[in-house]
mmCIF file of C-alpha atoms in Angstrom:
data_model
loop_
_atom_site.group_PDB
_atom_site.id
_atom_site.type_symbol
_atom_site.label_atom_id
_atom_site.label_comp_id
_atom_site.label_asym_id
_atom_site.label_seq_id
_atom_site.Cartn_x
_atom_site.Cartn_y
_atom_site.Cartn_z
ATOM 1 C CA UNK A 1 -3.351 48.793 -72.148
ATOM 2 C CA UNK A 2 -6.912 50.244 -72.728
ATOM 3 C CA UNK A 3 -6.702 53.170 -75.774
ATOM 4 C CA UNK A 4 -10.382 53.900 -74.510
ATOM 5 C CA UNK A 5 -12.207 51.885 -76.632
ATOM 6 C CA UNK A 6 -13.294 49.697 -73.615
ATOM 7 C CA UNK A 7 -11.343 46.419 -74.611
ATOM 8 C CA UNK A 8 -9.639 45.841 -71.375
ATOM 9 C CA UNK A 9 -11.638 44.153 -68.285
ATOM 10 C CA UNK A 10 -9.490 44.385 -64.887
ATOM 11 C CA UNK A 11 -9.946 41.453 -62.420
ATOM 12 C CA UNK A 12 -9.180 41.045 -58.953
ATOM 13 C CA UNK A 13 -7.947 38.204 -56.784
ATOM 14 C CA UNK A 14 -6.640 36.837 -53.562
ATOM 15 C CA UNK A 15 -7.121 38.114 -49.814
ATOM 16 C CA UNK A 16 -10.435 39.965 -49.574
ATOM 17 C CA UNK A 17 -11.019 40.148 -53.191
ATOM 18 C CA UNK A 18 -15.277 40.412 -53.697
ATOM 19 C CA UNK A 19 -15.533 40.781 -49.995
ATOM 20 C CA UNK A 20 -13.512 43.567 -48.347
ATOM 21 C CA UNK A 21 -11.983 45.213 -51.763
ATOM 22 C CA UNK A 22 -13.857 45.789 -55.321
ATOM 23 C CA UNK A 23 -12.212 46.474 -58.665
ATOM 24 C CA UNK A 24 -13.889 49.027 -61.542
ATOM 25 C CA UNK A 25 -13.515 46.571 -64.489
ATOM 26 C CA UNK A 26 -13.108 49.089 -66.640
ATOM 27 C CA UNK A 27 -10.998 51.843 -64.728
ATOM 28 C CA UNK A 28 -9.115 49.225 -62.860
ATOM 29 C CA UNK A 29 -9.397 51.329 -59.287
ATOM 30 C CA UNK A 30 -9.547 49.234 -56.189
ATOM 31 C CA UNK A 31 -12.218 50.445 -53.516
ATOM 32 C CA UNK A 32 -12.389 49.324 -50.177
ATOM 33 C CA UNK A 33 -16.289 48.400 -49.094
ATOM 34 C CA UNK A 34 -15.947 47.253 -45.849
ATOM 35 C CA UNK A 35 -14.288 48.849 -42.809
ATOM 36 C CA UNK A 36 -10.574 48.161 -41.973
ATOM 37 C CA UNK A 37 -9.704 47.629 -38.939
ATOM 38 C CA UNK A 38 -5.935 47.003 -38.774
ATOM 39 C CA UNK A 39 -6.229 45.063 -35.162
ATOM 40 C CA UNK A 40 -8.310 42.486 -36.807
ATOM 41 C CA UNK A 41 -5.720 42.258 -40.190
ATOM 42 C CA UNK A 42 -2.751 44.551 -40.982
ATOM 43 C CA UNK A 43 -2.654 43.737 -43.995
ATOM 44 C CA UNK A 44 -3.413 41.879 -47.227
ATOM 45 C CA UNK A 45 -2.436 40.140 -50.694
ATOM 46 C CA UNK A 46 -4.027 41.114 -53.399
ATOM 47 C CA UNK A 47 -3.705 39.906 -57.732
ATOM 48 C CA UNK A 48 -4.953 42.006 -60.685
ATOM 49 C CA UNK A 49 -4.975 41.639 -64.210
ATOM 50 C CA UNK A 50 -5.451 42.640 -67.098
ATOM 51 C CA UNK A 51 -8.024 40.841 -70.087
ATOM 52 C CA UNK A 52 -9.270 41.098 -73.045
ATOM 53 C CA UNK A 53 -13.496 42.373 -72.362
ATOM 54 C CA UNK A 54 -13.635 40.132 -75.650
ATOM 55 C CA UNK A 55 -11.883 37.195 -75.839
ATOM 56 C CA UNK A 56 -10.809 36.745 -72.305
ATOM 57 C CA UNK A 57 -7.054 36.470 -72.705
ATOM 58 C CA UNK A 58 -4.728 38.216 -70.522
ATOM 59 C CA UNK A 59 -3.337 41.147 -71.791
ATOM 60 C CA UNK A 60 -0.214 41.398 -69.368
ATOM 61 C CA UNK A 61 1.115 39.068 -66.448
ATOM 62 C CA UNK A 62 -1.131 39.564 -63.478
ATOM 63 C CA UNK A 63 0.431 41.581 -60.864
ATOM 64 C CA UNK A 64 0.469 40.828 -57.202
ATOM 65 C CA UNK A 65 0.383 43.764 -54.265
ATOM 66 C CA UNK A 66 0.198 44.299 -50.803
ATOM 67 C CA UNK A 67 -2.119 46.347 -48.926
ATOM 68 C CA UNK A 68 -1.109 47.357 -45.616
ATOM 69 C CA UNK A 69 -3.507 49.522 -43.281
ATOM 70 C CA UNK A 70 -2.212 52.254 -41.387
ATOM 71 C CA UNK A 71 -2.817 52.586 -38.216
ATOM 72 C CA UNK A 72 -5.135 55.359 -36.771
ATOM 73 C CA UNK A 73 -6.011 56.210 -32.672
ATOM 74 C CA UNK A 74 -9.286 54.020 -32.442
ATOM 75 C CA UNK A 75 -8.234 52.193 -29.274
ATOM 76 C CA UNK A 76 -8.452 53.035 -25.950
ATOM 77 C CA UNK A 77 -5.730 51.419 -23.163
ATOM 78 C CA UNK A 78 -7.316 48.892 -20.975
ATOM 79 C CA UNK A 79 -6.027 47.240 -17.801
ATOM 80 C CA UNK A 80 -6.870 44.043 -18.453
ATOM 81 C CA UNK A 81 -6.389 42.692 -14.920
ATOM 82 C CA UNK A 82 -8.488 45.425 -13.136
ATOM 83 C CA UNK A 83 -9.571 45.912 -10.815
ATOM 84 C CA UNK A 84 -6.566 45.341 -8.655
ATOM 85 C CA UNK A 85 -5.916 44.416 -4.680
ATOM 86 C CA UNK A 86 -3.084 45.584 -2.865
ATOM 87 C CA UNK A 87 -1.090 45.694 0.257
ATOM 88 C CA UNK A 88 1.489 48.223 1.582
ATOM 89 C CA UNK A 89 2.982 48.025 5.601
ATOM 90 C CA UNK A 90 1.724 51.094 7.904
ATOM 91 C CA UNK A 91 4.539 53.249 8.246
ATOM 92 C CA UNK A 92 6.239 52.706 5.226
ATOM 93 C CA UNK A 93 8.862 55.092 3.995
ATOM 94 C CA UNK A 94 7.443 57.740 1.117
ATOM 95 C CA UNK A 95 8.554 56.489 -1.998
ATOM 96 C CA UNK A 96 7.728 52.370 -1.131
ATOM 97 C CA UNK A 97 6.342 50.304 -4.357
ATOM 98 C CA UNK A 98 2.930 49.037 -3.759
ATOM 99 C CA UNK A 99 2.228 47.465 -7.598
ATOM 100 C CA UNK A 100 2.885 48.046 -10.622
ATOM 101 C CA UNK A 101 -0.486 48.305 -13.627
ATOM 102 C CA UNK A 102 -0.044 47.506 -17.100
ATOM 103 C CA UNK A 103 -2.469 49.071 -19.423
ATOM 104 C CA UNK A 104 -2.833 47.847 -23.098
ATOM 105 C CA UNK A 105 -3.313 49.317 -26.186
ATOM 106 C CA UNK A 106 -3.418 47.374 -29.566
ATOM 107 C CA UNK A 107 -2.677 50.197 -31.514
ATOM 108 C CA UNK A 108 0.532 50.023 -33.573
ATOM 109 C CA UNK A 109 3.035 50.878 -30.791
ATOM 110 C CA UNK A 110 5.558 51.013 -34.438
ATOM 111 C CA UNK A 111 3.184 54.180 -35.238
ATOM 112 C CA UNK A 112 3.195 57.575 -33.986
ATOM 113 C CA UNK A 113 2.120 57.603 -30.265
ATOM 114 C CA UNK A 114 -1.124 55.807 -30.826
ATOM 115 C CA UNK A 115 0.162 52.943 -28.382
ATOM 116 C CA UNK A 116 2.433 55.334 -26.506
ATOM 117 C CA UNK A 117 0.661 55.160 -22.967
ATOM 118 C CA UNK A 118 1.088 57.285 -19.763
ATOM 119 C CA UNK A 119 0.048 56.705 -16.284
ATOM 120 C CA UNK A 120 -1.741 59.324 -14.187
ATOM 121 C CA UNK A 121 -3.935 59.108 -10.765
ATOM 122 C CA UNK A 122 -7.261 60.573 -11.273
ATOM 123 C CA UNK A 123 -8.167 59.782 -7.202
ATOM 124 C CA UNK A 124 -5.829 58.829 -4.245
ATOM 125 C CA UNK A 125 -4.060 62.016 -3.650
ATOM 126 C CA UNK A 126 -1.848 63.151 -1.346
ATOM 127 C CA UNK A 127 -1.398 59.446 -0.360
ATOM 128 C CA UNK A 128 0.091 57.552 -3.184
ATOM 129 C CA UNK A 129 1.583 58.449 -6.930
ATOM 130 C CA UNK A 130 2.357 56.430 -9.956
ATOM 131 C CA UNK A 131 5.119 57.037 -12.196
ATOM 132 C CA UNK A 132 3.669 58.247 -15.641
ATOM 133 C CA UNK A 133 5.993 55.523 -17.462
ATOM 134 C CA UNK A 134 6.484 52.453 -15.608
ATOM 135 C CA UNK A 135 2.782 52.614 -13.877
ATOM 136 C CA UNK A 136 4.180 51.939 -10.121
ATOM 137 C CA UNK A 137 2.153 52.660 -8.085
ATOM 138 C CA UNK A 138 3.888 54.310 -5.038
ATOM 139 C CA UNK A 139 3.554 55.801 -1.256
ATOM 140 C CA UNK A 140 3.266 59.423 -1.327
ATOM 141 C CA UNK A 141 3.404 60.169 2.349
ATOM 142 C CA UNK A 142 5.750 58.576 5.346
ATOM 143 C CA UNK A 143 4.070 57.459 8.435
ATOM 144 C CA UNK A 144 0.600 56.410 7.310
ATOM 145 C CA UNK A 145 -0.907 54.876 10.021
ATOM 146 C CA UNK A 146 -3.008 51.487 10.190
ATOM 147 C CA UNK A 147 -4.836 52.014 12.910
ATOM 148 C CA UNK A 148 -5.762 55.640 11.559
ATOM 149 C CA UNK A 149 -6.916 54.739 8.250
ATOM 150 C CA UNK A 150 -6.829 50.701 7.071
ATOM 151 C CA UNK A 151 -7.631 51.178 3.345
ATOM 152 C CA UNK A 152 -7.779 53.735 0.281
ATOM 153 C CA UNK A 153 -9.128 53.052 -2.922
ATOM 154 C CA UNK A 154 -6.878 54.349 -5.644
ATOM 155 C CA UNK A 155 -8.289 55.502 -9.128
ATOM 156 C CA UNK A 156 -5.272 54.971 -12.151
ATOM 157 C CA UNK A 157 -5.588 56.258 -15.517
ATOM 158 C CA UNK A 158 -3.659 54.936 -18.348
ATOM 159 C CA UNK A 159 -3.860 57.582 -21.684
ATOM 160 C CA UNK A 160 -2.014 57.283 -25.179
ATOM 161 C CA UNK A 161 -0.488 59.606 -27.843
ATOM 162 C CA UNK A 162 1.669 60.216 -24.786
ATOM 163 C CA UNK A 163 -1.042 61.835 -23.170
ATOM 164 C CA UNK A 164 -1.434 64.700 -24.970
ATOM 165 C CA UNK A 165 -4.867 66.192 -25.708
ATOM 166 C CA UNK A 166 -7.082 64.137 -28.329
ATOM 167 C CA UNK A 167 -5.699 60.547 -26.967
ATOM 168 C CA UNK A 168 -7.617 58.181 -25.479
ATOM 169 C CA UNK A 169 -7.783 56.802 -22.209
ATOM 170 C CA UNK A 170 -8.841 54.142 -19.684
ATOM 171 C CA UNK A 171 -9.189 53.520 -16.203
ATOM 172 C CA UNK A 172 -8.886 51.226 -12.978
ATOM 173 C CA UNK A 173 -9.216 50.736 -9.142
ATOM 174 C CA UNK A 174 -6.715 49.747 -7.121
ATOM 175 C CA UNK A 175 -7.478 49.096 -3.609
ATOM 176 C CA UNK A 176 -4.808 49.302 -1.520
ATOM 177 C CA UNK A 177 -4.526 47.917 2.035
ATOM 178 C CA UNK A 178 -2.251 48.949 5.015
ATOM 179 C CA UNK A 179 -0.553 45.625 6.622
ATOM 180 C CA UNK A 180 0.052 45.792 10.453
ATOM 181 C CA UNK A 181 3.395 46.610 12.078
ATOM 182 C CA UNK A 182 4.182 46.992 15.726
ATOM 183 C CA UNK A 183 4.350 50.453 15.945
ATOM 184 C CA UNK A 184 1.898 50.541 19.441
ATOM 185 C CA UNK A 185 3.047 49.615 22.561
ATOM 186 C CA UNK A 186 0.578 47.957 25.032
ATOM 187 C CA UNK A 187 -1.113 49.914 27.700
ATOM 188 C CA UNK A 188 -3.410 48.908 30.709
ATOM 189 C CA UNK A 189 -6.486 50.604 30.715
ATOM 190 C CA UNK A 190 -6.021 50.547 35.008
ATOM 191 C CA UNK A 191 -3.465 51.588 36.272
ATOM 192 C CA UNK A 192 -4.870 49.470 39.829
ATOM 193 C CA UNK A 193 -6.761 46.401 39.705
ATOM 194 C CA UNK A 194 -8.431 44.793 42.611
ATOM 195 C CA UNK A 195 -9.649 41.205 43.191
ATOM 196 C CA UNK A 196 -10.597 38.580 46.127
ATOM 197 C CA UNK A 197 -10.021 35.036 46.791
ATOM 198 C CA UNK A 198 -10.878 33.124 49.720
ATOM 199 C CA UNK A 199 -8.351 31.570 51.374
ATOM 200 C CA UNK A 200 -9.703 28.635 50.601
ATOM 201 C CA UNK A 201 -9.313 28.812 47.529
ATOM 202 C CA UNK A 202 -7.920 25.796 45.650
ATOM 203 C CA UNK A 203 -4.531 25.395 43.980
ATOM 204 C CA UNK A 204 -4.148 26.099 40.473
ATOM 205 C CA UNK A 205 -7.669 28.056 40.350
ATOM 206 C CA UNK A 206 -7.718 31.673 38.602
ATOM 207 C CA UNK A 207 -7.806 34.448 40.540
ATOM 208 C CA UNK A 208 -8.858 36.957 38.264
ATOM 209 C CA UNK A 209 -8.118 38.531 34.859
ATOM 210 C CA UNK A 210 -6.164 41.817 33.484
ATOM 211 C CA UNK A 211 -5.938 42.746 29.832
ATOM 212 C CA UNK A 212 -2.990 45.149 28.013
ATOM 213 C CA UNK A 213 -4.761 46.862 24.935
ATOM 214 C CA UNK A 214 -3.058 46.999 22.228
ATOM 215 C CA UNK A 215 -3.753 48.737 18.761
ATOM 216 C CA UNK A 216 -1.744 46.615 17.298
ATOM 217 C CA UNK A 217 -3.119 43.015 15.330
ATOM 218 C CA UNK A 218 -2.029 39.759 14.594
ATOM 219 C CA UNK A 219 1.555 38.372 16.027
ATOM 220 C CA UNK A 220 2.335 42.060 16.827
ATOM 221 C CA UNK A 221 -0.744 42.112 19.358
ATOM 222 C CA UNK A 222 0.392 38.831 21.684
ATOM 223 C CA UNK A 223 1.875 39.805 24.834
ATOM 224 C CA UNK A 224 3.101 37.856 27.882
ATOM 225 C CA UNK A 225 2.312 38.928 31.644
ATOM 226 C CA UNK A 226 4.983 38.387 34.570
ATOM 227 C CA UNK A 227 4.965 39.409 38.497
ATOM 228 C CA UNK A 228 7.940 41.581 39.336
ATOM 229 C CA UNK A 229 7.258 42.793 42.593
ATOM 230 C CA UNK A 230 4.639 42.281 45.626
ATOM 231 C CA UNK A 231 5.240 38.259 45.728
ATOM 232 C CA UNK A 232 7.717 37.515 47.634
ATOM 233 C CA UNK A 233 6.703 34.319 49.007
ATOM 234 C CA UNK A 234 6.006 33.156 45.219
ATOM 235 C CA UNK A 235 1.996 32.878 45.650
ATOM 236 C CA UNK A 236 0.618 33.877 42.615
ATOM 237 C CA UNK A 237 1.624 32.986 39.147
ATOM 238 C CA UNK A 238 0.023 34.305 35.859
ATOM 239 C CA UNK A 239 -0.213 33.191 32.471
ATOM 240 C CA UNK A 240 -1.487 34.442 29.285
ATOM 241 C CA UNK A 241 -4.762 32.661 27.793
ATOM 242 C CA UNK A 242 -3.417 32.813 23.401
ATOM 243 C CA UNK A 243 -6.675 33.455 22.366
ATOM 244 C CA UNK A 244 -7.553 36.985 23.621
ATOM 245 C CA UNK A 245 -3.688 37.863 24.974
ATOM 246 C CA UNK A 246 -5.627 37.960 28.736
ATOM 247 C CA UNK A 247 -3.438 37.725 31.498
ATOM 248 C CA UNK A 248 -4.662 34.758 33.892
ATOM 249 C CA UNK A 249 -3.629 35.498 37.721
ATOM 250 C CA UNK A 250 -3.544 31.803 39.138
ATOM 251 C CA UNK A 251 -3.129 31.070 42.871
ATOM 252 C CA UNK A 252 0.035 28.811 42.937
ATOM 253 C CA UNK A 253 -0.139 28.470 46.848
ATOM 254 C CA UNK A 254 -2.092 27.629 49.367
ATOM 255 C CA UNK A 255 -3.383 30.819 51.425
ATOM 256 C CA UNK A 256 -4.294 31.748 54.957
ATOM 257 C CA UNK A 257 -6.338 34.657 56.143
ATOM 258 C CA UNK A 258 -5.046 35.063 59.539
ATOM 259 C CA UNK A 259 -1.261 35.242 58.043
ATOM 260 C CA UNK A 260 -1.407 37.524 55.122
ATOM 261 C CA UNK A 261 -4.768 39.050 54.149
ATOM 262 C CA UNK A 262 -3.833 41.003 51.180
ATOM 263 C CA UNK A 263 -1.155 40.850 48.457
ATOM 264 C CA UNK A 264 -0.203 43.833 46.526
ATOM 265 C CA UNK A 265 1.193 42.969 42.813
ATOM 266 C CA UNK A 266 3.060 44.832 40.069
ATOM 267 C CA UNK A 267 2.345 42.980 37.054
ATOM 268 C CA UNK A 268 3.910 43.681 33.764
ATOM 269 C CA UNK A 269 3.013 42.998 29.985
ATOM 270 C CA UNK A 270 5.021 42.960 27.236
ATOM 271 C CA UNK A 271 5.153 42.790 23.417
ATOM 272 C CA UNK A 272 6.535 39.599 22.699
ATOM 273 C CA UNK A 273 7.743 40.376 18.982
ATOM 274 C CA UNK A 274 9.538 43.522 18.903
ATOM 275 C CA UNK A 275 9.988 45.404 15.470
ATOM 276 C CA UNK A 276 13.280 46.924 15.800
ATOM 277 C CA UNK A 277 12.555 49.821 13.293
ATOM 278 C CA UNK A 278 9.836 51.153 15.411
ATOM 279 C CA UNK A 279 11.639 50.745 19.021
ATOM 280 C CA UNK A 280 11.362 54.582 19.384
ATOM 281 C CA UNK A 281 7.870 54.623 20.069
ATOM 282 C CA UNK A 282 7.961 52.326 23.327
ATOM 283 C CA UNK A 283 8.332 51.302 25.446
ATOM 284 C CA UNK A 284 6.732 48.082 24.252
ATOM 285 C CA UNK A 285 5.522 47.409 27.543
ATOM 286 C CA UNK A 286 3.514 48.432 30.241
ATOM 287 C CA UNK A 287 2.739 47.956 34.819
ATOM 288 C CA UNK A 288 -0.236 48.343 36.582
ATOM 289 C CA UNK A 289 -0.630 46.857 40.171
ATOM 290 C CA UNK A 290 -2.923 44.150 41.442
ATOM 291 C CA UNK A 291 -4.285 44.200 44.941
ATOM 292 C CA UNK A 292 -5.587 40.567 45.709
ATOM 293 C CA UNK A 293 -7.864 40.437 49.212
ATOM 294 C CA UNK A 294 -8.153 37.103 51.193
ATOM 295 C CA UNK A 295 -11.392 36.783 52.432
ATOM 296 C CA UNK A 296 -11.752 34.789 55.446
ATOM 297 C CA UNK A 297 -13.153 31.406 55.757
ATOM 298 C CA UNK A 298 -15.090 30.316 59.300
ATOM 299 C CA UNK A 299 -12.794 27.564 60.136
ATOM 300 C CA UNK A 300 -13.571 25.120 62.923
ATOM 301 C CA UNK A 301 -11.662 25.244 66.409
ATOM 302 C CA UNK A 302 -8.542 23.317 66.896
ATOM 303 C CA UNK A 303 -7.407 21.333 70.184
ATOM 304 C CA UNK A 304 -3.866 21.820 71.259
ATOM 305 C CA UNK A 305 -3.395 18.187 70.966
ATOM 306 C CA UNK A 306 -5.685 15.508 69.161
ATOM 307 C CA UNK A 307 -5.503 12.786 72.104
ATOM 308 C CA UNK A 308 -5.762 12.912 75.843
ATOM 309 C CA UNK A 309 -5.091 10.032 78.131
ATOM 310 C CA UNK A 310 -6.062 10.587 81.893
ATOM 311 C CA UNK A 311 -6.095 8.292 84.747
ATOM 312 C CA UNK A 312 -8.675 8.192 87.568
ATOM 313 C CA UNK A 313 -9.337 6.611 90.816
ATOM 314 C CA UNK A 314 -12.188 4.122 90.551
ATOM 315 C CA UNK A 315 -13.702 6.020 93.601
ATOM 316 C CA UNK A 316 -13.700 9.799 92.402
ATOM 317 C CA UNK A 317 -16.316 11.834 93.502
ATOM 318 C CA UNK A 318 -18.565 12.801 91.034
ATOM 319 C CA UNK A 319 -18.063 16.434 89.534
ATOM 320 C CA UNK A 320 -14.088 15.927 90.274
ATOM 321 C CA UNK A 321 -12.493 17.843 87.497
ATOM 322 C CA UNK A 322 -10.209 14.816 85.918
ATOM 323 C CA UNK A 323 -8.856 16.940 82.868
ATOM 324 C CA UNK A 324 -8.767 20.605 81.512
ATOM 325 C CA UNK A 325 -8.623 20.271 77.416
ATOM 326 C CA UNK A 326 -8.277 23.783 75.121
ATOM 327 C CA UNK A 327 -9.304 24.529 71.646
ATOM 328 C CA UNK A 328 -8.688 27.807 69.822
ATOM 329 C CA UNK A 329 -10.448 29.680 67.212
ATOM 330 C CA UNK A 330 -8.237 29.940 64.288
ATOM 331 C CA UNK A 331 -10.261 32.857 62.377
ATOM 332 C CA UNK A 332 -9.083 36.454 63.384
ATOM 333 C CA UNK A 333 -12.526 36.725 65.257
ATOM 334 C CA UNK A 334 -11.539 34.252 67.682
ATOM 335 C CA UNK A 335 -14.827 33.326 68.483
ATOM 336 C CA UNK A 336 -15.854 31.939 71.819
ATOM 337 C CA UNK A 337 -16.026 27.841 71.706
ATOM 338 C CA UNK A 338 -18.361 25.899 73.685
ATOM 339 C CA UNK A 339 -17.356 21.897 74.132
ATOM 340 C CA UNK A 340 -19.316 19.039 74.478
ATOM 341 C CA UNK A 341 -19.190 15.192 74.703
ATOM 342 C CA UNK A 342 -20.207 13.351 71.112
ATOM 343 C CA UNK A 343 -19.757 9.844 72.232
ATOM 344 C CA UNK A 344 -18.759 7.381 75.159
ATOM 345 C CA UNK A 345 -17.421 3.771 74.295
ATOM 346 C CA UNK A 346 -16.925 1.981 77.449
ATOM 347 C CA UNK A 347 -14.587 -0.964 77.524
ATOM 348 C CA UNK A 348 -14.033 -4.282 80.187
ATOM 349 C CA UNK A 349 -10.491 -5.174 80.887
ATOM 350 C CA UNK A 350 -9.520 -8.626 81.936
ATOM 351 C CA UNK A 351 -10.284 -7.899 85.535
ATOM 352 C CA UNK A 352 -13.823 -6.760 84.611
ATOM 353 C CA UNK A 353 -13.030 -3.217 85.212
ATOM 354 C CA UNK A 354 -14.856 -0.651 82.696
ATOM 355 C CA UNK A 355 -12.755 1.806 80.343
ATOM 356 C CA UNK A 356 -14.604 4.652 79.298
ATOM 357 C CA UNK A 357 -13.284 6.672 76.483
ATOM 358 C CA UNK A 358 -15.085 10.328 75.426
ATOM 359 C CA UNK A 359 -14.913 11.700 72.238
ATOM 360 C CA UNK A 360 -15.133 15.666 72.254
ATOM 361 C CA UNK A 361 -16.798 18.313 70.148
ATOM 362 C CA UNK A 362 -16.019 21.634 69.861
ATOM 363 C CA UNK A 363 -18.399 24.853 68.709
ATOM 364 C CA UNK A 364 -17.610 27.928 67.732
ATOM 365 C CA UNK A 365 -20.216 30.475 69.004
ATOM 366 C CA UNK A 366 -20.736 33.630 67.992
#
């Protein structure tokens, strides 16, 4: 021990000895010169003794000590994943967990409430909350609807000592997206629809198109079309083209002015994956009626019969009337027909006499 005559010389060894902590060689107090920062290092190992300022020899065993730092609030809480994405169905009850943030703080959680974090929302409101402990993130309101408003950016703060005044804090975005349900039913736009086809019109050929809107997207957007009523004689067909959820009327067929003209249809579409929690707001399907026109074609005149045989005397007077044929106009104009001869083969039988045959035309005129 030094009696103040300046004998004893203190020295200092080990973890941060010269560098971080200093010794007075002649007081033997320990000063720290560089800034602690406990995150970095909580703590360190230290060895002083004791010598003789004249000879050198130890005066007492060296002594070994540890210096631990105590934590102060000098870190913020981060979210080190930020910022986040999410996804919450339309509709969903109040109370629904969207996500749940993490925010870190390497403070000494061991310490006082330097580490102790709480969760707050700084933007989002009335929409969503987050529980101040866990930092789920949660649906504030029922009913919020997709095709209202598709996205809301949330704004989450995360603040320590318990988030009382003086602590620190940090912040993130969530952004939070509503997923489609089937909460809207289909709906034609018309509640009539008119088209034409001629009745020529070949088998299997689209008539025309019709189209169900539906707010709805996705799998809870496809509908199927069907004919209930106005097709008795099983004329029409329609399908639905996958790619736009169109409804295809297709003449299944054949068709005939002067027998039906017009076809009246009540055509129906339909959601085709119901979600049962939402079945009070349908019906999830919708009518509207289709009036197809036939437009005539000018068809050529038909004999009653395709083949006439007459006999004659060789010796008929000329301008005898030998044969009355008939031909009808099968539009609804029945148009007056004029006939007249195309071509004459004449044939010799074995006793030289000629056969004559006539093949007949037949004009409409208007």
């Amino acid at each position: 021990m030094d009696k103040g005559e300046g004998s004893v010389r203190y020295i200092l060894s080990g973890d941060g000895a010269g560098t971080v902590f200093t010794i007075d060689d002649n007081t033997g107090d320990i000063h720290a010169v560089q800034r602690l920062d406990r995150e970095e290092k909580t703590h360190y190992t230290l060895r002083a003794q004791a010598l003789d300022r004249w000879t050198g020899r130890p005066m007492e065993p060296e002594s070994e000590f540890i210096i631990k730092i105590q934590d102060i609030n000098d870190n913020e809480p981060k979210f080190l994943d930020g910022p986040y994405v999410a996804s919450v169905p339309e509709m969903s009850p109040m109370g629904t967990s969207v996500i749940q943030l993490t925010a870190s703080d390497a403070d000494d959680p061991t310490y006082g409430n330097s580490a102790r974090v709480v969760y707050s929302i700084l933007q989002g409101q009335p929409y969503f909350s987050v529980e101040a402990r866990t930092g789920i993130i949660r649906t504030a309101l029922s009913n919020m609807d997709r095709e209202v408003k598709d996205g809301y950016q949330v704004v989450v703060q995360a603040k320590d000592m318990g988030g009382q005044m003086g602590g620190l804090s940090g912040t993130t975005t969530v952004n939070i997206t509503l997923t489609d349900v089937n909460d809207n039913p289909p709906r034609f736009p018309h509640r009539l629809y008119q088209m034409t086809v001629l009745e020529t019109g070949m088998v299997g050929s689209a008539v025309g198109r019709i189209l169900a809107e539906d707010a709805d997207e996705g799998i809870n957007a496809e509908l199927s079309y069907r004919i209930i009523d106005g097709d008795r004689m099983n004329t029409f067909d329609i399908v639905t083209d996958n790619s736009n959820q169109v409804g295809i009327i297709i003449l299944k067929e054949p068709l005939d002015f002067e027998t039906k003209d017009s076809y009246t249809l009540t055509v129906e579409g339909t959601n085709t994956h119901l979600d049962l929690r939402f079945l009070n707001l349908g019906p999830f399907r919708d009518m509207t009626r289709v009036v197809v026109s036939v437009e005539d074609v000018d068809e050529p005149p038909q004999f009653e019969i395709n083949f006439y045989q007459v006999e004659v005397y060789e010796d008929v007077a000329v301008g005898t009337t030998i044969q009355t044929i008939s031909a009808k106009d099968p539009d609804a104009a029945n148009n007056s027909i004029r006939y007249d001869v195309v071509l004459v083969m004449s044939l010799s039988s074995e006793n030289q006499e000629t056969v004559s045959f006539y093949l007949l035309s037949r004009f409409t005129t208007e």
